[in-house]
Structures are given as C-alpha cells and as structure tokens.
XYZ file of C-alpha atoms in Angstrom:
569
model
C 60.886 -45.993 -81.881
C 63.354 -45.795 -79.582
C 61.092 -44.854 -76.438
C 59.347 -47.772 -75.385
C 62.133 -49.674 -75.906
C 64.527 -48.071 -73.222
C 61.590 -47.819 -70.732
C 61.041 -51.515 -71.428
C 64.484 -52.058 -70.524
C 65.121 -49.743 -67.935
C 61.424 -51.388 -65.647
C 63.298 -54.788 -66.530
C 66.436 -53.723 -64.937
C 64.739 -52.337 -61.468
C 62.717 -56.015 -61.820
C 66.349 -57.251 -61.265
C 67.547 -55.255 -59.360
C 64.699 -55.778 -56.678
C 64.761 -59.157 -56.894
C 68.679 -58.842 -56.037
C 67.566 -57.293 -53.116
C 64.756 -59.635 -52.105
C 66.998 -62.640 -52.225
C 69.948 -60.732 -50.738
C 67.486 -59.656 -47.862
C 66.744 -63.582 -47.798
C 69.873 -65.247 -47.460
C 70.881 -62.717 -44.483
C 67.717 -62.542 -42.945
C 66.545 -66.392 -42.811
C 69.378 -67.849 -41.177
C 69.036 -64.895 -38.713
C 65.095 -66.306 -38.108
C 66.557 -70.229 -38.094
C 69.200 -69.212 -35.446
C 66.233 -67.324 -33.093
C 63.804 -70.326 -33.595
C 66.968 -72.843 -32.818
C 67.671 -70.744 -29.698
C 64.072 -70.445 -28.426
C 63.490 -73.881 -28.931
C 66.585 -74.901 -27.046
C 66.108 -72.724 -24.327
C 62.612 -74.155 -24.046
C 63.808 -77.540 -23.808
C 66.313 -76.465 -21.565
C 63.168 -75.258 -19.249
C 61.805 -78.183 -19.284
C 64.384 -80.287 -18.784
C 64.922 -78.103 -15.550
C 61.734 -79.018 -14.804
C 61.675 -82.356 -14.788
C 65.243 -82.563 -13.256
C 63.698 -80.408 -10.164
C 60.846 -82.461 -9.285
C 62.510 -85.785 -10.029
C 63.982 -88.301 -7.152
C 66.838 -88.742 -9.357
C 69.929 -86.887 -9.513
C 69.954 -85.988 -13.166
C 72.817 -84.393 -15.115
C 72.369 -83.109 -18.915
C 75.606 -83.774 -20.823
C 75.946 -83.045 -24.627
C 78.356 -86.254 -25.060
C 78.408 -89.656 -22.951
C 81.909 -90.603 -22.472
C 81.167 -94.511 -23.177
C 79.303 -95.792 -25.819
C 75.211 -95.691 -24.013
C 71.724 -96.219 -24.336
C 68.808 -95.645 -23.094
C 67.917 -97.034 -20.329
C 63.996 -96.798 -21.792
C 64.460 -97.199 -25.225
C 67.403 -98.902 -25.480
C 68.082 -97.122 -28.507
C 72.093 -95.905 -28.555
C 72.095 -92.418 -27.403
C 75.345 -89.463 -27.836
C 73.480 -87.014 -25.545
C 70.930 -87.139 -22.635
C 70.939 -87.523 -18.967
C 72.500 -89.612 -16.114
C 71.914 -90.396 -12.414
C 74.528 -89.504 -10.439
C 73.368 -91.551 -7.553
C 72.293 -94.980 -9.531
C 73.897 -94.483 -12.818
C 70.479 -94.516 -15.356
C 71.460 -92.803 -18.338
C 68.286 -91.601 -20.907
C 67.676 -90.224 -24.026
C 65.349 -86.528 -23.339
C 62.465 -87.927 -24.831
C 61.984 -91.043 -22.251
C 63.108 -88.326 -18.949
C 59.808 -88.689 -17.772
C 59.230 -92.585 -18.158
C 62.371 -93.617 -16.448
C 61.042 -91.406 -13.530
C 57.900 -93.528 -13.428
C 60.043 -96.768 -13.946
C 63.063 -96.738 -12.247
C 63.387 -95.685 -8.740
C 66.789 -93.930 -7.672
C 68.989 -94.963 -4.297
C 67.274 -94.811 -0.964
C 68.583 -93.043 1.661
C 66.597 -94.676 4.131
C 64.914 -97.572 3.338
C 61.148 -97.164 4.406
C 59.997 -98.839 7.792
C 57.681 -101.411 7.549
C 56.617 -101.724 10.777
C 59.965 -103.810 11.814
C 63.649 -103.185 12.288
C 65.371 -104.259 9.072
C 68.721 -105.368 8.923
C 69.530 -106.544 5.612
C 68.692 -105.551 1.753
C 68.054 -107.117 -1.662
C 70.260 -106.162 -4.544
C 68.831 -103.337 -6.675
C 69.495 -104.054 -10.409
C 69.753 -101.580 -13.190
C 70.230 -102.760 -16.565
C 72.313 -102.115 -19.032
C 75.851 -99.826 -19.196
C 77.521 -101.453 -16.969
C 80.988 -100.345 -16.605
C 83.558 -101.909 -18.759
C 85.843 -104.846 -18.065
C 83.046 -106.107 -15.187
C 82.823 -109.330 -14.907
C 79.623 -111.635 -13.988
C 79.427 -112.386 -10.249
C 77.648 -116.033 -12.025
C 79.906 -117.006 -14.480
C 82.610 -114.660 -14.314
C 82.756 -113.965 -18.056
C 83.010 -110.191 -19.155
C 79.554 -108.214 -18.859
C 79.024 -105.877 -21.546
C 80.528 -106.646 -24.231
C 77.512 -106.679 -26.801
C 76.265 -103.092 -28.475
C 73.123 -102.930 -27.013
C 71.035 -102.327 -23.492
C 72.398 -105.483 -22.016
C 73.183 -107.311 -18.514
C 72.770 -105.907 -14.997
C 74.672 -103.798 -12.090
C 73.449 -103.497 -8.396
C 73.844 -100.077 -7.404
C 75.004 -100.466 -4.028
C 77.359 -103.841 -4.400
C 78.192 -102.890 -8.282
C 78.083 -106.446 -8.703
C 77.176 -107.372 -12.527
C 75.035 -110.389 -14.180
C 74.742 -110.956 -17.770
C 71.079 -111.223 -19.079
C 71.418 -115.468 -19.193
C 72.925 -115.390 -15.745
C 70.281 -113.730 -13.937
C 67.682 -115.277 -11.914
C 64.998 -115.164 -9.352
C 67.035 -115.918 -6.505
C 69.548 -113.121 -7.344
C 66.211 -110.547 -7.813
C 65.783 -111.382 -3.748
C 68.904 -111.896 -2.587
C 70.538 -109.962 0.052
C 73.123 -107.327 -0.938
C 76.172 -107.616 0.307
C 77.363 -103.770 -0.892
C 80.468 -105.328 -2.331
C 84.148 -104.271 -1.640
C 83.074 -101.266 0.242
C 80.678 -102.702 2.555
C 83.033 -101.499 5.583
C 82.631 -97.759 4.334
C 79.098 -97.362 3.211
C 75.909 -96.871 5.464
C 73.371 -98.857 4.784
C 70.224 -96.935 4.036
C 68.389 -99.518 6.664
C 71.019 -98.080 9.287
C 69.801 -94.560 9.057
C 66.058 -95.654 9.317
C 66.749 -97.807 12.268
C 68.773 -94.778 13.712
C 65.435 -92.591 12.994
C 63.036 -94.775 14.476
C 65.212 -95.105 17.646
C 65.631 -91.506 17.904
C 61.338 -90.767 17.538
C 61.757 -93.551 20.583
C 64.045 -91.278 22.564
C 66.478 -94.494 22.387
C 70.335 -94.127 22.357
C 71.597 -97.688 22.239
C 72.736 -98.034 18.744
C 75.617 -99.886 19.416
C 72.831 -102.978 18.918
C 71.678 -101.991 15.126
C 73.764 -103.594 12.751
C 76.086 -102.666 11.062
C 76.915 -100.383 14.099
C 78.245 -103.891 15.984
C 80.067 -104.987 12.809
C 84.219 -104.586 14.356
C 85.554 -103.599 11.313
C 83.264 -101.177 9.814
C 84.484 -97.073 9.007
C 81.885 -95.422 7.680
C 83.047 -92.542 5.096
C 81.773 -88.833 4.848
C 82.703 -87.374 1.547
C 83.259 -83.263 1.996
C 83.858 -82.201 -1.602
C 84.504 -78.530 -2.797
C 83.869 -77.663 -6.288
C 85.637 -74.723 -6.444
C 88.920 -75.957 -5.585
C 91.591 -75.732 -7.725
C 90.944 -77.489 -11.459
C 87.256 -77.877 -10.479
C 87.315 -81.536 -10.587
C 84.733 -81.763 -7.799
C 81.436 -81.656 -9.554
C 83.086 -85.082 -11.477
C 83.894 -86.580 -7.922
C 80.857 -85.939 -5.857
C 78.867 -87.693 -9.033
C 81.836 -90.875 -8.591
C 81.497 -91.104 -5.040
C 77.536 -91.081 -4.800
C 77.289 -94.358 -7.591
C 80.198 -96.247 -5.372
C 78.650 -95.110 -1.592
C 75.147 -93.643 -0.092
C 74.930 -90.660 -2.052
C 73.635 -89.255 2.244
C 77.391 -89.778 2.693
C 78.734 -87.217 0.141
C 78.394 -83.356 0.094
C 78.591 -80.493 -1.832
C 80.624 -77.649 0.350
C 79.578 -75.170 -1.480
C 75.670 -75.889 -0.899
C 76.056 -77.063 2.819
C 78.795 -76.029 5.762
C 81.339 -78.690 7.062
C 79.805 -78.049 10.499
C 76.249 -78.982 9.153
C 77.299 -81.924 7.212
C 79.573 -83.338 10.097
C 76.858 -83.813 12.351
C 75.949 -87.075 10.356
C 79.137 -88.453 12.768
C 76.767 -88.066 15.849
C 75.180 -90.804 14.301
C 77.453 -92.940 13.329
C 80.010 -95.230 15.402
C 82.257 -93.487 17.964
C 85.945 -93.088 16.978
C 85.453 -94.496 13.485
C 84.705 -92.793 10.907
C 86.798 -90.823 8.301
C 86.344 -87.815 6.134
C 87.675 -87.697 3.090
C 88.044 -83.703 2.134
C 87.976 -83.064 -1.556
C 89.923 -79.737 -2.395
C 92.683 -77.409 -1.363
C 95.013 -76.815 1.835
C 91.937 -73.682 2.648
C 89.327 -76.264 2.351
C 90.730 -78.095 4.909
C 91.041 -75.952 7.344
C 87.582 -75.135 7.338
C 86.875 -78.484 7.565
C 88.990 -78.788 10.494
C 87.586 -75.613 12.211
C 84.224 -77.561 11.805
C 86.042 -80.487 14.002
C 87.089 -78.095 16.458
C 83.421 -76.803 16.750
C 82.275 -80.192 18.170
C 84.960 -79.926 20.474
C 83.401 -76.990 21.978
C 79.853 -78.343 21.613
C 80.744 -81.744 23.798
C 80.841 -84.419 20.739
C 84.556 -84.910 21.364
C 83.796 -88.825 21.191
C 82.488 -88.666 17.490
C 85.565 -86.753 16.066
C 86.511 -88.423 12.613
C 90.097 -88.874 11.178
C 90.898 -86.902 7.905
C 92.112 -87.737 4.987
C 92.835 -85.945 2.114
C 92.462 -85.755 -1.616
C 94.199 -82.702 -3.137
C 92.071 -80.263 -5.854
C 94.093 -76.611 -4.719
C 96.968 -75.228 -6.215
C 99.690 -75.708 -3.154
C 98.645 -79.138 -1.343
C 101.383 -79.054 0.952
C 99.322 -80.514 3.850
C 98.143 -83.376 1.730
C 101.770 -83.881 0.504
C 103.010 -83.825 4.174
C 100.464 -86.772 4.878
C 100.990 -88.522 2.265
C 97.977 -87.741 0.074
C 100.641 -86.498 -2.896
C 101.204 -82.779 -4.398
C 97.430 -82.699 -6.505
C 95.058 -84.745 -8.227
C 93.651 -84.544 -11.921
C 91.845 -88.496 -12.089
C 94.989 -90.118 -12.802
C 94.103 -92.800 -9.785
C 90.203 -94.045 -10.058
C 88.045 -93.076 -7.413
C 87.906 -97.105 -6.090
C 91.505 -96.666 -5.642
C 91.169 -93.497 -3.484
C 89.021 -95.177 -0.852
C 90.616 -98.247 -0.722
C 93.500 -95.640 0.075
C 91.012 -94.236 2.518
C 90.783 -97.946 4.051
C 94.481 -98.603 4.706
C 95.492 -95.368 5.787
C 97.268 -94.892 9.380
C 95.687 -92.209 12.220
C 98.357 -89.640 13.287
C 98.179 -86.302 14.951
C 98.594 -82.244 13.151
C 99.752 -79.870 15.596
C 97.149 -76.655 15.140
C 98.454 -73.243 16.339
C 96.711 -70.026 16.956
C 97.861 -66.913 15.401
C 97.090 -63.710 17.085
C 97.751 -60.207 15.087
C 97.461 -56.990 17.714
C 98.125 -53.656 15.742
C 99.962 -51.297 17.597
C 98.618 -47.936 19.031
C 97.936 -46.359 22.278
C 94.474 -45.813 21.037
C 93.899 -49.059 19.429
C 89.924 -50.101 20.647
C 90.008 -52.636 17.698
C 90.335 -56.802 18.671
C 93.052 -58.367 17.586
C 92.773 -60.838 14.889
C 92.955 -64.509 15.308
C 93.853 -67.225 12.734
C 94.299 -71.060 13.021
C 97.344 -72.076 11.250
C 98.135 -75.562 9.600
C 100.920 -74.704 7.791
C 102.440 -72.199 7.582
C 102.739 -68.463 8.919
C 105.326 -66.015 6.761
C 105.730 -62.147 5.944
C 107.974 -60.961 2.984
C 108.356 -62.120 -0.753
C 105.723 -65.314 -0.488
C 103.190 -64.018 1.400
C 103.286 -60.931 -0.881
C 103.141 -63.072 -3.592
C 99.766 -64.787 -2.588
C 98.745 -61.040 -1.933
C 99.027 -60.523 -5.695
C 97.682 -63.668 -6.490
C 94.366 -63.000 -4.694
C 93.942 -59.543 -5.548
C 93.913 -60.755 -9.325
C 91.542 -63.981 -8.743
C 89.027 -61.724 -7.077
C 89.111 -59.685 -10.404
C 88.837 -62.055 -12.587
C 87.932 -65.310 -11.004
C 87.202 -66.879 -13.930
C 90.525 -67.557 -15.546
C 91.505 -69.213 -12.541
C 90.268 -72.981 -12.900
C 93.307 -74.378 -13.442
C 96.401 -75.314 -11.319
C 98.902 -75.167 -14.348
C 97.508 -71.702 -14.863
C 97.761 -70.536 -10.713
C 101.138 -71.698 -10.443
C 102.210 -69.544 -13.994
C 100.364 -66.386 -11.887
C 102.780 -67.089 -8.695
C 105.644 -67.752 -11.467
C 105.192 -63.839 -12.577
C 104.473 -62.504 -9.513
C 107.722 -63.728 -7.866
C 110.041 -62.903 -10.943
C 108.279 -59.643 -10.546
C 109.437 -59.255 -7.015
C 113.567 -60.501 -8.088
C 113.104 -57.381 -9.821
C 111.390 -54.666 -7.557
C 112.081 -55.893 -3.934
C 109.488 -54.883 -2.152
C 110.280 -56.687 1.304
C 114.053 -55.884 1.688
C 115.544 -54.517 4.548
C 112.775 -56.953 6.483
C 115.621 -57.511 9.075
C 115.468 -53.607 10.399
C 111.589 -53.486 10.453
C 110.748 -56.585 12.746
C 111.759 -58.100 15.788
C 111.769 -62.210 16.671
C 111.338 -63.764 19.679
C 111.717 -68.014 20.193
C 110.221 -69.158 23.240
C 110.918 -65.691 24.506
C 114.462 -65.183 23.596
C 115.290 -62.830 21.048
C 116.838 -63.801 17.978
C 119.642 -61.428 16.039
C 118.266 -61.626 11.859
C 120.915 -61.434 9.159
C 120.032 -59.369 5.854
C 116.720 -60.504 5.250
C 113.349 -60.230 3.076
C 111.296 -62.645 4.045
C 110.492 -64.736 7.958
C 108.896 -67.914 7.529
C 107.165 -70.386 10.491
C 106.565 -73.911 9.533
C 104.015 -76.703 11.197
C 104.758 -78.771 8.618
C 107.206 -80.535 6.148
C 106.409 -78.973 2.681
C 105.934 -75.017 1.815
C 105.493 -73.375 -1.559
C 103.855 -76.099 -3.428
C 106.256 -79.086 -2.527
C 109.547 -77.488 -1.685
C 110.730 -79.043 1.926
C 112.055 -76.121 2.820
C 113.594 -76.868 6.640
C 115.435 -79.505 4.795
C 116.976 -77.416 2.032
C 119.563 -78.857 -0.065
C 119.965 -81.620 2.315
C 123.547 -81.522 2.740
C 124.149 -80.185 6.264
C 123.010 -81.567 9.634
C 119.239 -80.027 10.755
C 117.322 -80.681 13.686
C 114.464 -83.197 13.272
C 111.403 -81.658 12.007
C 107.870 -83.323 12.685
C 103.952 -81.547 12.495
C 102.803 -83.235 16.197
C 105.870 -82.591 18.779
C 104.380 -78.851 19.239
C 107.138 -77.389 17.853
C 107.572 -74.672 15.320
C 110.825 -74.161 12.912
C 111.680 -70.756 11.789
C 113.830 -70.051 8.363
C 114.282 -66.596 6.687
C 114.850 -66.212 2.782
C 117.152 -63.939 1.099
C 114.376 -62.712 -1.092
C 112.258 -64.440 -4.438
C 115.182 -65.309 -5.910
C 116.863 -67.547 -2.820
C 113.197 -68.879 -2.470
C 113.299 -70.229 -6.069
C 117.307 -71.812 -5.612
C 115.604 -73.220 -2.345
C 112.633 -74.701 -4.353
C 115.169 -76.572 -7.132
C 117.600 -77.361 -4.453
C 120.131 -75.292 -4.956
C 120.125 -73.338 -1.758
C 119.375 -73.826 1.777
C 117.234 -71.502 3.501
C 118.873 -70.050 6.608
C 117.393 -71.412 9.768
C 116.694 -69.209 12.775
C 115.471 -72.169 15.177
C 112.836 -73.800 16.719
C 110.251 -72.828 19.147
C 106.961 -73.759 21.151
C 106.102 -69.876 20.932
C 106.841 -67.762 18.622
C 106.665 -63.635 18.790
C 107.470 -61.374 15.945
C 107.256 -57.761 16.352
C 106.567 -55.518 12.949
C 107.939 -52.091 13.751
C 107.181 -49.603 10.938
C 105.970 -49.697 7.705
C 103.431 -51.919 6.008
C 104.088 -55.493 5.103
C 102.398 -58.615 3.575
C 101.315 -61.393 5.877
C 99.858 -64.912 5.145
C 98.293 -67.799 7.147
C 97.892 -71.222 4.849
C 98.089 -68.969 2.193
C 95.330 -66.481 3.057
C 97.227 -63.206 2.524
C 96.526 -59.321 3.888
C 98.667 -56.354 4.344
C 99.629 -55.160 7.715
C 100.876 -52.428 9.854
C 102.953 -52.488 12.969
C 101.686 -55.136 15.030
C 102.558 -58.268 17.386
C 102.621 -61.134 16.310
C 102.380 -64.183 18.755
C 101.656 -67.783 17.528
C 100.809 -70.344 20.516
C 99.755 -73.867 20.222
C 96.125 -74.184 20.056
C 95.587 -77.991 19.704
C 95.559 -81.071 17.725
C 93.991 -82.405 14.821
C 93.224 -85.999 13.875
C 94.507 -87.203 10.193
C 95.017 -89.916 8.442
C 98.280 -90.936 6.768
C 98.771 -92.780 3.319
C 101.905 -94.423 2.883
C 101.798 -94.915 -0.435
C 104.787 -94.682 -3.312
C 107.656 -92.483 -1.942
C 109.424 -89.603 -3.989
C 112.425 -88.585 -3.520
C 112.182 -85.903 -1.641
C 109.725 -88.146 0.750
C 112.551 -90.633 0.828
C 114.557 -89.051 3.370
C 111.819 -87.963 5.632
C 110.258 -91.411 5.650
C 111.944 -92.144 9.231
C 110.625 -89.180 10.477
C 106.926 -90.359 9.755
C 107.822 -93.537 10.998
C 108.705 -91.310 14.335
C 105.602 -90.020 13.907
C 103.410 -93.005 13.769
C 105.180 -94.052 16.880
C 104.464 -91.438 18.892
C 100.684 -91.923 18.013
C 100.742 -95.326 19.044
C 102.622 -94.661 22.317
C 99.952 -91.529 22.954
C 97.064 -94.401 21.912
C-alpha cells in the first residue's frame, strides 16, 4: 500500500521542483531579454536620430534633460528630452525631428541672391521658449511667462513679441540684429562679398555694413578640449547670439583655415575671441603670424581672450581673469569683447642647439608667450603630461590638473631632482655673463603672471624692482630655490631672486639631462644652447575690468602700457 503512494509523492516533488527552476530560469532570464530589446531599440533610435541629424540644415543636439522648462516647437506638447538647434534655438520632441526640418528653416549663412545686391533683412521669428526675463520689444511686458509654446524671438536681433503683440508689419520688418549688430556679419554681407568676388571685384569698402564706422566683426576660435571642456556649451551660445559662419570648432578646422574669413572682412577691425588655454593661443597666434608671411598683414585681427586651460596666465596678464566656468553669461563676454583696449605682446623665439661635434640634427625652434624655465616647474609640467597622455581621460577638470601639479611639486620638495642647477648651466644677459647663487630652477618671463597667477617678478612686493611690462622687448630673469621657494613665492611669502633683465638671453646646459618648458609645453634635454631673441609682436586686446589685488599694483604699469600703444598708433 505503501508503493504508489511514495512514487505519487516523490513525481509531485520533481513537478515542484521543475517548476522552481522554470520560474527561477524566468525571473533571471527575462529581464536579461528586456535589457537586450531596451538596448537594441535605443541604439536603433540612436541611428536614426544620427540620421536625421546628418542630413538636416539644422544644427541638432540630443540631450536627455532640457535645462528650462520646453516644448516642442511642433507639438507644443511640454517635452524633458529631445533636440535643439544650436544655431536658431528650435527645440523638438524625437517624434516631430523630421517635421520641424520641413517647417522651420535654420540661420542662413548667406542669404540667397536674387538677382540684386541686398542690403537689409526681415526679422526671422521662432516661436515659443524664449529665454526668460525677455521682455516684448511692443509692449515691454515679460515674454514667456505662460506654460505653454508661446510668444516669439528673432534669431538674429533676439528681440521677443508676445503672441497679442505681433503683427504683419513686424513679420516684414527689417532686422536690426539687436545689441550686437556692430559684431555680427550679416548673412547678406557674405553673399554680396561672393557675388563680387565671381565678378573679380575688390571694392567692398561700398557693401554695407563694410562702410558702417563703428562696426568689429567677431571670429569665435573655440577649443573643446581645453581645460573643463566648457567649449562644446560655448560654441552652441555663441552661434544663437552671432552668425553661427563666425564661430569654429578648433578641433574640426585649423586657426589658419578659419582666419582667412578676415580677408574678407574690414581691414584693421576685427577681433578674435580664442576660447581655451594659454597653448591654444599660441596656435592661434602662430596662425596670425602665418598671414604675416603670406602678405595679409592689413587684415590682422586683435585677440582677446576667454580662459578654458588650467594656467591662464596670458589671459590674466590681459585682463581676461585666471579661468572661466559660466559664472559671466556669454552677452557679457562680448560686450567685454566690445570695450576692450588694443595693446601689443612681445613674441620671442626660442632656439634649442644640442651640443656635439657631430651633431647633423636642426636645432629646435619654439615661439614663446610666456614663459621659458628649466628646473622644478618645468619638470613638473613634464610629469603632468606624461600622466595626461596615459590617461587623458581623468583630466577634464581644472580643480583636478592643478591637484596633479599639487603632487608632483610636493613630490619634488622631497626628491630634488634639479639641485645643484647652478654648476650645470651657464647664463648670459645681453651677452654678459651672470654669476648664479645655489640654485634649482632658471626662469624667463614675457609676461606678468607664471604658475597659474603667481606674479612672480613682483614677489612679496616689499622691495624696489625694476618695471616689468610684456611689449618693451625685454625679458626678466628670476631663479627659485627649488618647489618649495616656488610655493612661499606663490602665497607671498618669498621673493624669488632676480638675476636681471635682458633683450637676449643665452643659457648654456653643460652636462646632464634636464627638464625644459616653453608656455608650458615640457621635454627633457641634454647639453645644449639655449638662445631666446625677440621674434615679433602680437596684437591683443585688453579688458580692464574689476581689479584684484594682486592686479592693483600693476594697474600703472598697464596704464604704461596702453600709452605706449597709443604713442606707437
């Protein structure tokens, strides 16, 4: 009797235990499948986003979360994700990508010929998020302020109506491009420009706005791998507020290429604004001295400067500050750009010859902004580099780049790996040799700041200096004690010790292997000569903005500066 029962029990027991196993199998395996099919679909979408993003006239951008409240500019259903223009500002849900291509058109360039020689524009209106706290150019009430697709910007004047406001006349009228009318090119300019050119016709002085006396055209020269990486954010800012023909990417298109837009613009007016580090530019300025050599001396631009690196000291010299993270708004910056004063950079040339008999190799040539050093800072960057070619990915952020130098120079209070720097070289000022004290570390300054803000001819300020300035073609020389007297020099707590100041400089490595930098591009070298020479000058553009105070007692020696110009001018 007792048979069937236990086989009864023991089939009803595998039942359960297979079904344990089914469902078990279930509830790992089926969110494993959901996850795949999530993926594929995204990926898809993704694709064909691509897609349409590729063959579109707009500039699109994907983001997974607007930043404002939005909504569709098709729809005008309220949207948390989808795309924007970077050029006009449309924003879109995914779904209506491919209508607001059909619907909308994007910022001309050029405006297309019609036969005749235009010289004016009508307002182009987009409607709806329009930026907040803008006020109707009709009855100057706020626009915006109702949670849906409402009112309308012009994308080159950013002018805004309300919906009741707007009418046929404003739908025609001509565009005045707003508060920046003076920096902008008019996208009828550039086709005028063309035609003239197919004409073999060089008298643009006639097209307006060419003829306009106050107009400075703009070129934005952004790189987006400066520093925090704030470019990609800025080149989208500057293309709604100017002709997005005016703004470029430097790493998709050379300074050189991208400056020959000045050859088309007035002569002795424009201004570049450079977006990134101390490195970027001096490429930017290497580009100017190209068109030196290629005969377009009269279409130089002035520089400005806003600061993305790590160091900044150029843009701190001029006035630009020590770095920029979007605490001032992009309207402010080229207003900035508007008021700011031409002045001269010296620019030297720095020639390395290693030392041999049987040396067949060329020397190597720099062009130096800032700064020229070997010992404790210059091995620093050495460090620096050799870890952010590693791993470049962990460096994207200033805070971060200045904790790597932090290490690498308590590191060096430690090890010393530049003393006794005094026995291994020989200086020369202006050819007279120069007796060195106990030192680690020779540095040659163009300009005011070194070390990521540190005025370091100045020191502690407390004892008399000669007058230090980046355009009288002369060079001062300091030496550091080591990492340690670099850091008491940086907090003010030490002065450096100064060696002079020179028109030529000559420094003679004797033995041994040492670490070298130019604007904080570093290498390690053998015995060599060293011989920096003026090369020539550069033209910038100085912002006299809010002093610090450490700019507070240098600000008569910019106002020295400023004179000269104008006595040179």
């Amino acid at each position: 009797m007792e048979g069937p029962e236990s086989s009864s029990g023991t089939s009803s027991s595998v039942v359960a235990d297979w079904s344990l196993v089914f469902w078990t199998l279930c509830s790992v395996i089926l969110p494993v499948l959901i996850t795949l099919w999530c993926s594929f679909q995204r990926s898809r979408r993704q694709v064909l986003i691509r897609d349409i993003f590729r063959k579109s006239k707009h500039d699109w951008h994907y983001t997974d979360l607007f930043g404002q409240p939005s909504y569709c500019c098709v729809c005008a259903q309220h949207i948390l994700r989808g795309a924007f223009c970077n050029c006009c500002g449309l924003r879109v849900s995914e779904g209506c990508l491919k209508k607001a291509d059909q619907l909308f058109l994007c910022k001309e360039i050029m405006m297309r010929s019609n036969g005749g020689a235009p010289s004016s524009m009508p307002h182009h209106w987009i409607r709806g998020n329009v930026p907040l706290c803008s006020c109707c150019m009709v009855c100057k009430q706020q626009c915006g302020t109702q949670p849906k697709l409402c009112d309308y910007r012009c994308v080159w004047c950013q002018y805004t109506v309300h919906d009741d406001c707007m009418m046929d006349c404003l739908k025609t009228e001509e565009c005045t491009f707003g508060e920046f009318r003076d920096l902008i090119i008019p996208p009828y300019y550039l086709s005028t420009i063309n035609q003239m050119r197919k004409d073999k016709r060089t008298n643009y002085e006639k097209v307006v706005p060419y003829c306009r006396k106050h107009w400075m055209p703009v070129i934005i020269l952004a790189n987006t791998r400066s520093g925090n990486n704030m470019g990609e954010t800025l080149l989208g800012e500057f293309k709604i507020l100017l002709n997005p023909v005016q703004v470029f990417d430097l790493s998709k298109i050379a300074p050189a290429k991208a400056l020959q837009l000045c050859t088309l613009l007035p002569c002795n007016t424009v201004r570049v604004l450079v977006c990134g580090g101390d490195g970027t530019v001096g490429w930017v300025l290497d580009a100017i001295d190209e068109m030196k050599i290629k005969g377009q001396e009269r279409y130089i631009p002035q520089v400005a400067i806003l600061p993305l690196g790590t160091g900044n000291d150029l843009s701190n010299t001029l006035g630009w500050g020590a770095g920029y993270a979007g605490e001032v708004p992009v309207e402010q910056i080229l207003r900035n750009v508007m008021e700011a004063d031409g002045i001269k950079l010296d620019r030297w040339k720095v020639q390395v010859t290693n030392k041999g008999y049987y040396n067949l190799r060329k020397p190597k040539v720099f062009t130096m902004n800032n700064y020229f050093s070997v010992g404790p800072d210059a091995l620093m960057a050495l460090n620096f580099h050799a870890h952010r070619e590693k791993t470049p990915s962990l460096f994207s952020s200033r805070i971060i780049n200045k904790a790597v130098y932090f290490f690498y120079g308590t590191k060096d209070c430690l090890v010393q790996e530049c003393k006794d720097l005094n026995k291994k070289v020989e200086l020369e000022l202006d050819g007279e040799r120069i007796e060195l004290p106990n030192l680690e570390g020779i540095i040659v300054l163009n300009i005011g700041y070194w070390g990521g803000g540190c005025r370091l001819w100045e020191g502690m300020g407390d004892e008399p200096y000669p007058l230090a300035r980046h355009d009288d073609g002369l060079l001062e020389v300091v030496g550091v004690h080591g990492s340690f007297h670099c850091a008491q020099i940086q907090v003010k707590l030490a002065n450096p010790v100064r060696l002079g100041q020179a028109h030529t400089v000559r420094l003679i490595l004797k033995s041994s292997k040492m670490p070298m930098q130019v604007d904080g591009e570093p290498w390690a070298q053998g015995p060599c000569t060293v011989t920096i020479t003026h090369k020539t000058h550069a033209l910038m553009l100085y912002h006299s903005g809010e002093q610090t105070d450490d700019d507070a007692s240098s600000l008569s020696e910019q106002d020295h500066v400023r004179e000269h110009t104008d006595e040179d001018a």
